[in-house]
XYZ file of N, CA and C in Angstrom:
363
model
N 7.040 11.254 -15.772
C 5.884 11.147 -14.914
C 5.693 9.712 -14.442
N 5.289 9.580 -13.205
C 5.005 8.273 -12.613
C 3.579 8.302 -12.080
N 2.865 7.227 -12.303
C 1.500 7.117 -11.786
C 1.352 5.832 -10.984
N 0.591 5.929 -9.893
C 0.229 4.765 -9.094
C -1.286 4.646 -9.138
N -1.771 3.507 -9.563
C -3.216 3.286 -9.673
C -3.606 2.128 -8.768
N -4.514 2.421 -7.839
C -4.958 1.425 -6.868
C -6.289 0.823 -7.295
N -6.525 -0.388 -6.819
C -7.800 -1.044 -7.048
C -8.035 -2.061 -5.945
N -9.285 -2.509 -5.835
C -9.590 -3.589 -4.908
C -10.338 -3.204 -3.655
N -10.557 -1.924 -3.425
C -11.295 -1.528 -2.243
C -12.768 -1.873 -2.374
N -13.517 -1.685 -1.282
C -14.944 -1.954 -1.311
C -15.522 -2.123 0.060
N -16.728 -2.677 0.081
C -17.468 -2.906 1.323
C -17.446 -4.395 1.643
N -17.110 -4.727 2.881
C -17.042 -6.125 3.287
C -17.510 -6.240 4.728
N -18.057 -7.390 5.084
C -18.464 -7.621 6.464
C -17.265 -7.966 7.333
N -17.409 -7.695 8.613
C -16.350 -8.039 9.553
C -16.017 -9.531 9.435
N -14.726 -9.816 9.452
C -14.257 -11.181 9.279
C -13.947 -11.539 7.843
N -14.335 -10.686 6.928
C -14.108 -10.939 5.514
C -12.718 -10.540 5.052
N -12.508 -10.634 3.746
C -11.202 -10.367 3.155
C -11.320 -9.463 1.937
N -10.271 -8.717 1.705
C -10.122 -7.905 0.495
C -8.657 -7.938 0.076
N -8.428 -7.743 -1.206
C -7.066 -7.650 -1.716
C -6.923 -6.363 -2.499
N -6.028 -5.512 -2.039
C -5.741 -4.264 -2.724
C -4.545 -4.438 -3.656
N -4.598 -3.737 -4.779
C -3.481 -3.737 -5.720
C -3.083 -2.300 -6.029
N -1.828 -2.105 -6.344
C -1.336 -0.776 -6.706
C -0.279 -0.951 -7.795
N -0.616 -0.520 -8.996
C 0.274 -0.671 -10.140
C 0.978 0.648 -10.458
N 2.289 0.575 -10.625
C 3.094 1.759 -10.949
C 3.393 1.759 -12.455
N 3.325 2.938 -13.051
C 3.629 3.055 -14.468
C 4.291 4.402 -14.733
N 4.895 4.501 -15.925
C 5.528 5.755 -16.304
C 7.038 5.625 -16.356
N 7.711 6.718 -16.037
C 9.164 6.777 -16.122
C 9.787 6.154 -14.872
N 10.028 4.848 -14.942
C 10.534 4.098 -13.791
C 11.861 3.451 -14.144
N 12.889 3.796 -13.379
C 14.181 3.118 -13.526
C 14.319 2.036 -12.470
N 13.972 2.383 -11.238
C 14.066 1.416 -10.156
C 13.049 1.765 -9.070
N 12.478 0.712 -8.477
C 11.546 0.895 -7.359
C 12.178 0.332 -6.105
N 12.265 1.113 -5.088
C 12.839 0.683 -3.824
C 11.719 0.205 -2.918
N 11.417 0.886 -1.864
C 10.350 0.440 -0.979
C 8.984 0.707 -1.594
N 8.037 -0.173 -1.251
C 6.633 0.016 -1.610
C 5.820 -0.261 -0.355
N 4.634 0.314 -0.277
C 3.863 0.076 0.938
C 2.497 0.722 0.925
N 1.883 0.647 2.093
C 0.525 1.139 2.267
C 0.393 1.942 3.555
N -0.385 3.017 3.466
C -0.833 3.787 4.611
C -2.363 3.811 4.553
N -2.980 4.230 5.635
C -4.435 4.392 5.629
C -4.824 5.603 6.468
N -5.996 6.133 6.157
C -6.491 7.282 6.894
C -7.987 7.129 7.141
N -8.344 7.023 8.406
C -9.753 6.940 8.799
C -10.303 8.351 9.004
N -11.618 8.518 8.926
C -12.216 9.851 9.103
C -11.814 10.467 10.443
N -11.338 11.704 10.382
C -10.977 12.417 11.591
C -9.664 12.001 12.217
N -8.922 11.124 11.531
C -7.651 10.652 12.072
C -6.515 10.950 11.112
N -5.297 10.900 11.655
C -4.124 11.111 10.812
C -3.831 9.863 9.988
N -3.143 10.076 8.884
C -2.723 8.946 8.068
C -1.738 8.104 8.867
N -1.904 6.791 8.821
C -1.036 5.903 9.591
C -0.447 4.803 8.717
N 0.722 4.364 9.119
C 1.437 3.296 8.419
C 0.708 1.971 8.583
N 0.643 1.206 7.499
C 0.050 -0.129 7.541
C 1.116 -1.199 7.309
N 1.811 -1.115 6.178
C 2.801 -2.135 5.846
C 3.732 -1.597 4.780
N 4.942 -2.158 4.744
C 5.893 -1.796 3.707
C 6.722 -3.011 3.337
N 7.279 -2.983 2.130
C 8.127 -4.085 1.670
C 9.262 -3.490 0.855
N 10.440 -3.332 1.472
C 11.598 -2.824 0.744
C 12.048 -3.837 -0.300
N 12.724 -3.367 -1.318
C 13.203 -4.260 -2.358
C 14.198 -5.269 -1.786
N 13.897 -6.555 -1.925
C 14.805 -7.596 -1.479
C 14.914 -7.776 0.014
N 14.009 -7.192 0.765
C 14.073 -7.293 2.222
C 12.719 -7.721 2.779
N 12.693 -7.995 4.074
C 11.467 -8.475 4.714
C 10.452 -7.353 4.869
N 9.204 -7.747 4.919
C 8.122 -6.794 5.084
C 8.031 -6.300 6.527
N 7.420 -5.136 6.682
C 7.162 -4.558 7.992
C 5.665 -4.272 8.108
N 5.137 -4.446 9.312
C 3.710 -4.256 9.526
C 3.444 -3.427 10.775
N 2.349 -2.690 10.738
C 1.862 -2.065 11.959
C 1.354 -3.162 12.894
N 1.494 -2.946 14.175
C 1.048 -3.959 15.145
C -0.431 -4.288 14.978
N -1.205 -3.298 14.593
C -2.655 -3.483 14.501
C -3.073 -4.436 13.384
N -2.174 -4.694 12.434
C -2.541 -5.559 11.301
C -1.696 -6.828 11.222
N -0.716 -6.962 12.086
C 0.143 -8.156 12.057
C -0.689 -9.415 12.217
N -0.391 -10.406 11.385
C -1.112 -11.667 11.450
C -2.400 -11.680 10.653
N -2.844 -10.513 10.202
C -4.092 -10.439 9.421
C -3.841 -9.949 7.994
N -2.894 -9.044 7.830
C -2.585 -8.472 6.517
C -1.257 -9.026 6.009
N -1.153 -9.172 4.701
C 0.089 -9.604 4.070
C 0.382 -8.711 2.877
N 1.569 -8.130 2.869
C 1.997 -7.305 1.746
C 2.922 -8.117 0.856
N 2.801 -7.906 -0.440
C 3.681 -8.582 -1.389
C 3.877 -7.671 -2.598
N 4.871 -7.999 -3.415
C 5.118 -7.200 -4.605
C 5.522 -8.089 -5.764
N 5.159 -7.650 -6.953
C 5.541 -8.332 -8.185
C 6.423 -7.344 -8.937
N 7.724 -7.562 -8.891
C 8.658 -6.617 -9.504
C 8.490 -6.546 -11.012
N 8.132 -7.649 -11.635
C 7.956 -7.658 -13.089
C 6.784 -6.778 -13.512
N 5.803 -6.651 -12.626
C 4.615 -5.860 -12.938
C 4.623 -4.499 -12.244
N 5.675 -4.217 -11.484
C 5.748 -2.955 -10.715
C 4.491 -2.743 -9.878
N 4.081 -3.805 -9.219
C 2.811 -3.789 -8.485
C 3.019 -4.277 -7.057
N 2.332 -3.620 -6.138
C 2.329 -4.040 -4.739
C 0.896 -4.416 -4.357
N 0.788 -5.438 -3.522
C -0.505 -5.947 -3.107
C -0.626 -5.887 -1.581
N -1.867 -5.823 -1.124
C -2.136 -5.926 0.306
C -3.319 -6.874 0.479
N -3.038 -8.074 0.961
C -4.072 -9.048 1.255
C -4.543 -8.811 2.685
N -5.820 -8.506 2.831
C -6.375 -8.179 4.145
C -7.399 -9.244 4.539
N -7.090 -9.974 5.592
C -7.980 -11.015 6.101
C -8.482 -10.642 7.498
N -9.523 -11.316 7.926
C -10.090 -11.088 9.267
C -10.319 -9.604 9.517
N -10.937 -8.956 8.561
C -11.116 -7.510 8.645
C -12.033 -7.133 9.797
N -11.723 -5.981 10.391
C -12.481 -5.448 11.516
C -13.046 -4.075 11.149
N -14.120 -3.653 11.809
C -14.658 -2.315 11.515
C -13.613 -1.210 11.667
N -12.679 -1.388 12.588
C -11.652 -0.362 12.781
C -10.631 -0.319 11.648
N -10.710 -1.253 10.708
C -9.863 -1.192 9.517
C -10.458 -0.269 8.452
N -11.669 0.222 8.682
C -12.307 1.119 7.737
C -11.481 2.381 7.562
N -11.136 2.689 6.327
C -10.285 3.840 6.031
C -10.096 3.951 4.521
N -9.504 5.064 4.112
C -8.998 5.171 2.749
C -7.551 4.664 2.773
N -7.261 3.729 1.911
C -5.932 3.121 1.864
C -5.147 3.719 0.695
N -3.930 4.153 1.005
C -3.050 4.779 0.019
C -1.794 3.938 -0.160
N -1.431 3.673 -1.390
C -0.163 3.011 -1.632
C 0.899 4.063 -1.941
N 2.138 3.687 -1.723
C 3.251 4.551 -2.099
C 4.364 3.688 -2.670
N 5.230 4.335 -3.422
C 6.397 3.656 -3.964
C 7.543 4.652 -4.044
N 8.699 4.202 -3.637
C 9.917 5.003 -3.644
C 10.636 4.725 -4.967
N 10.556 5.663 -5.898
C 10.949 5.396 -7.285
C 11.996 6.395 -7.768
N 13.001 5.862 -8.462
C 13.927 6.726 -9.191
C 13.630 6.582 -10.680
N 13.662 7.693 -11.391
C 13.296 7.687 -12.814
C 14.495 7.495 -13.729
N 15.703 7.552 -13.171
C 16.900 7.302 -13.969
C 18.027 6.904 -13.021
N 19.158 6.476 -13.591
C 20.278 6.038 -12.772
C 20.793 7.157 -11.875
N 20.678 8.390 -12.332
C 21.236 9.528 -11.586
C 20.194 10.293 -10.787
N 18.951 9.821 -10.780
C 17.878 10.538 -10.087
C 17.714 10.021 -8.668
N 17.583 10.933 -7.728
C 17.338 10.554 -6.341
C 15.925 9.985 -6.231
N 15.737 8.884 -5.506
C 14.388 8.316 -5.363
C 13.409 9.302 -4.745
N 12.170 9.209 -5.190
C 11.106 10.106 -4.719
C 9.888 9.267 -4.373
N 9.169 9.660 -3.333
C 7.966 8.932 -2.939
C 6.759 9.385 -3.754
N 6.169 8.442 -4.477
C 4.936 8.689 -5.215
C 3.783 8.012 -4.489
N 2.585 8.607 -4.616
C 1.404 8.111 -3.911
C 0.258 7.832 -4.863
N -0.539 6.829 -4.500
C -1.758 6.570 -5.229
C -2.864 7.512 -4.796
N -4.006 7.410 -5.456
C -5.115 8.323 -5.207
C -5.961 7.893 -4.006
N -5.758 6.686 -3.550
C -6.513 6.182 -2.407
C -7.695 5.338 -2.843
N -7.980 4.301 -2.053
C -9.132 3.452 -2.308
C -9.848 3.201 -0.983
N -11.161 3.296 -1.011
C -11.954 3.184 0.212
C -12.168 1.728 0.593
N -11.903 1.428 1.847
C -12.218 0.120 2.424
C -13.185 0.359 3.577
N -14.345 -0.277 3.501
C -15.355 -0.140 4.553
C -15.696 -1.528 5.083
N -15.564 -1.696 6.395
C -15.853 -2.973 7.040
C -17.066 -2.778 7.946
N -18.128 -3.488 7.645
C -19.352 -3.355 8.437
C -19.369 -4.389 9.563
N -19.991 -4.017 10.658
C -20.032 -4.921 11.819
C -21.245 -5.830 11.782
């Protein structure tokens, strides 16, 4: 079993900052890509950022220059630093991790439970 636990969401004023964390635990042999999606009320889930193992990060155009994704491999944790937040960033943020549980296991995408981010104007 693999679990992803998110933290760091909350209420912030426009222009403020938040830092989300997502810690992976359980039967983990290797973690490949890690990242974040978000889903606003009445909208589809959308990509925010990803960071493949040993490669450069990728960002949605809407967050480039404001959000920074990073990972701590020793802690099996991915972070999302969100600066200059806007009301349109309001959403439930979900982390994911592409994890294999053994040398012979095909990687599988695991998801966190989601954390609410609300940006007031």
